[in-house]
Every structure is written in C-alpha cells, then in structure tokens.
Amino acid sequence: QVQLVESGGGLVQAGGSLRLSCAASGRTFSTYTMGWFRQAPGKEREFVATITWTSIKTHADSVKGRFTISRDNAKNTVYLQMNSLKPEDTAIYYCAASRTSYTMALGNYPSWGQGTQVTVSS
C-alpha cells in the first residue's frame, strides 16, 4: 500500500486560502486515484474531491468553485487548493489513495494519511 503524509493545514480567517499537500511513497503513485476527505467534530467523514490517474477531477457540491484538486506525478504529490474558506470548512482533512478508478466512496480507499487540521475563524 502507498504511504501518505498530509501537510498545509492551519488557522485562517473566513475568506482566506490554504493549500494542502499530500506526499505519497512508492513508484506507482501515478496509477492511483487520489482523494481528499474531511471530518468535522461530531460528524461523519465526507468526500471533498477526487482525481484519477488520468486527471479526471470531481468536487463535492459544497466546495465546487472554491476548492481545486490537482496532482503532480513527478513529485508523488496531490494538492487541494482551498479558496474562499468558510467556518463550515473547519475539519480534519485526509488524503486517501485508491486502485478503483473514479470513486468517491470511502470504502474504496484502503490507504489513508494521518490528517491535517484546518480551522476557519469567522
């Protein structure tokens, strides 16, 4: 399985921006579908965005137009650019890897990072 390490979280005011990074180990990163998920206190983990190995992207309706997922296969890294942040975006953000092409289902992601905290103040 691929090993994943997230970074880039922090505290930001509403309307601000952050860019999350997820560094992956292994030489087969380019063949994985990569996803970002988040979990707010007291809530279930939810889908945020996914990008296939052919760079087909899907974003949750709640973040569409504000967040953008991308990947750099040469650097074994996937990114989540977050703009126009809102207090309701506050959560732990997780990076995940899947062998299933184009999936938003948590159960199809066997590899997960440890998460990075994003806090948006009003």
Short mmCIF file of C-alpha atoms in Angstrom, two decimals:
data_model
loop_
_atom_site.label_atom_id
_atom_site.label_comp_id
_atom_site.label_asym_id
_atom_site.label_seq_id
_atom_site.Cartn_x
_atom_site.Cartn_y
_atom_site.Cartn_z
CA GLN A 1 0.00 0.00 0.00
CA VAL A 2 1.04 3.57 -0.56
CA GLN A 3 2.03 5.69 2.47
CA LEU A 4 0.51 9.18 2.65
CA VAL A 5 1.51 12.29 4.61
CA GLU A 6 -0.59 15.46 4.59
CA SER A 7 0.61 18.98 5.32
CA GLY A 8 -0.51 22.57 4.91
CA GLY A 9 -3.34 22.81 7.40
CA GLY A 10 -3.71 25.67 9.84
CA LEU A 11 -5.83 28.53 11.13
CA VAL A 12 -7.21 31.02 8.62
CA GLN A 13 -9.88 33.70 8.62
CA ALA A 14 -13.06 33.31 6.63
CA GLY A 15 -12.47 34.24 3.01
CA GLY A 16 -8.84 33.18 3.16
CA SER A 17 -6.97 30.42 1.35
CA LEU A 18 -4.89 27.37 2.16
CA ARG A 19 -3.19 24.74 0.04
CA LEU A 20 -2.99 21.22 1.39
CA SER A 21 -0.37 18.80 0.14
CA CYS A 22 -0.24 15.03 0.34
CA ALA A 23 3.06 13.31 -0.31
CA ALA A 24 2.94 9.65 -1.29
CA SER A 25 5.58 6.97 -1.13
CA GLY A 26 6.15 4.37 -3.80
CA ARG A 27 6.81 4.31 -7.52
CA THR A 28 3.22 3.59 -8.58
CA PHE A 29 1.65 6.83 -7.37
CA SER A 30 0.68 7.85 -10.90
CA THR A 31 -1.62 4.82 -11.19
CA TYR A 32 -3.74 5.65 -8.12
CA THR A 33 -6.95 7.60 -7.87
CA MET A 34 -6.36 10.15 -5.11
CA GLY A 35 -8.99 11.68 -2.89
CA TRP A 36 -9.46 14.31 -0.22
CA PHE A 37 -11.99 13.80 2.56
CA ARG A 38 -12.79 15.74 5.71
CA GLN A 39 -14.28 15.12 9.11
CA ALA A 40 -15.72 17.83 11.31
CA PRO A 41 -16.24 17.29 15.06
CA GLY A 42 -19.26 15.10 15.69
CA LYS A 43 -19.80 14.41 12.00
CA GLU A 44 -19.03 11.57 9.64
CA ARG A 45 -16.11 11.69 7.26
CA GLU A 46 -17.22 13.12 3.94
CA PHE A 47 -15.96 13.28 0.38
CA VAL A 48 -14.33 16.53 -0.76
CA ALA A 49 -12.59 15.85 -4.09
CA THR A 50 -11.00 13.14 -6.18
CA ILE A 51 -8.63 12.97 -9.14
CA THR A 52 -7.99 9.90 -11.26
CA TRP A 53 -4.67 8.83 -12.69
CA THR A 54 -5.78 10.46 -15.95
CA SER A 55 -6.54 13.69 -14.01
CA ILE A 56 -10.31 13.49 -14.21
CA LYS A 57 -11.49 15.63 -11.28
CA THR A 58 -14.66 15.63 -9.22
CA HIS A 59 -15.51 18.01 -6.37
CA ALA A 60 -18.28 17.86 -3.81
CA ASP A 61 -21.06 20.36 -4.37
CA SER A 62 -20.22 22.05 -1.06
CA VAL A 63 -16.75 23.02 -2.29
CA LYS A 64 -17.27 23.33 -6.03
CA GLY A 65 -15.92 26.62 -7.34
CA ARG A 66 -13.85 27.19 -4.19
CA PHE A 67 -11.61 24.11 -3.90
CA THR A 68 -9.45 22.54 -6.61
CA ILE A 69 -7.72 19.18 -6.51
CA SER A 70 -4.58 18.61 -8.58
CA ARG A 71 -1.66 16.21 -8.75
CA ASP A 72 1.99 16.23 -9.70
CA ASN A 73 3.03 12.68 -10.54
CA ALA A 74 6.70 13.68 -10.84
CA LYS A 75 6.60 14.74 -7.18
CA ASN A 76 4.26 11.96 -5.98
CA THR A 77 2.05 14.67 -4.54
CA VAL A 78 -1.63 15.60 -4.63
CA TYR A 79 -2.86 19.06 -3.67
CA LEU A 80 -6.06 20.68 -2.52
CA GLN A 81 -6.21 24.42 -3.16
CA MET A 82 -8.88 25.91 -0.90
CA ASN A 83 -10.12 29.44 -1.56
CA SER A 84 -12.95 31.50 -0.08
CA LEU A 85 -12.86 29.39 3.05
CA LYS A 86 -15.88 29.34 5.33
CA PRO A 87 -16.19 28.42 9.02
CA GLU A 88 -18.13 25.31 7.98
CA ASP A 89 -14.98 24.09 6.17
CA THR A 90 -13.36 23.56 9.57
CA ALA A 91 -12.39 19.89 9.81
CA ILE A 92 -9.55 17.42 9.74
CA TYR A 93 -8.66 16.86 6.10
CA TYR A 94 -7.48 13.43 4.98
CA CYS A 95 -5.73 12.31 1.84
CA ALA A 96 -6.50 8.82 0.53
CA ALA A 97 -5.45 6.53 -2.31
CA SER A 98 -7.49 4.03 -4.28
CA ARG A 99 -6.92 1.46 -7.01
CA THR A 100 -10.50 1.99 -8.12
CA SER A 101 -10.78 4.47 -10.93
CA TYR A 102 -13.10 7.43 -10.34
CA THR A 103 -14.58 6.74 -6.92
CA MET A 104 -15.96 8.96 -4.18
CA ALA A 105 -16.77 6.12 -1.79
CA LEU A 106 -14.71 5.99 1.41
CA GLY A 107 -14.78 2.21 1.37
CA ASN A 108 -12.85 2.14 -1.92
CA TYR A 109 -9.87 3.94 -0.36
CA PRO A 110 -7.69 1.48 1.59
CA SER A 111 -4.78 3.89 2.15
CA TRP A 112 -5.15 6.99 4.33
CA GLY A 113 -2.93 9.71 5.73
CA GLN A 114 -2.99 10.88 9.34
CA GLY A 115 -4.93 14.05 8.54
CA THR A 116 -4.25 17.76 8.84
CA GLN A 117 -6.39 20.22 10.79
CA VAL A 118 -7.99 23.16 9.01
CA THR A 119 -9.69 25.78 11.17
CA VAL A 120 -11.56 28.72 9.66
CA SER A 121 -12.47 31.55 12.00
CA SER A 122 -15.40 33.85 11.40
#
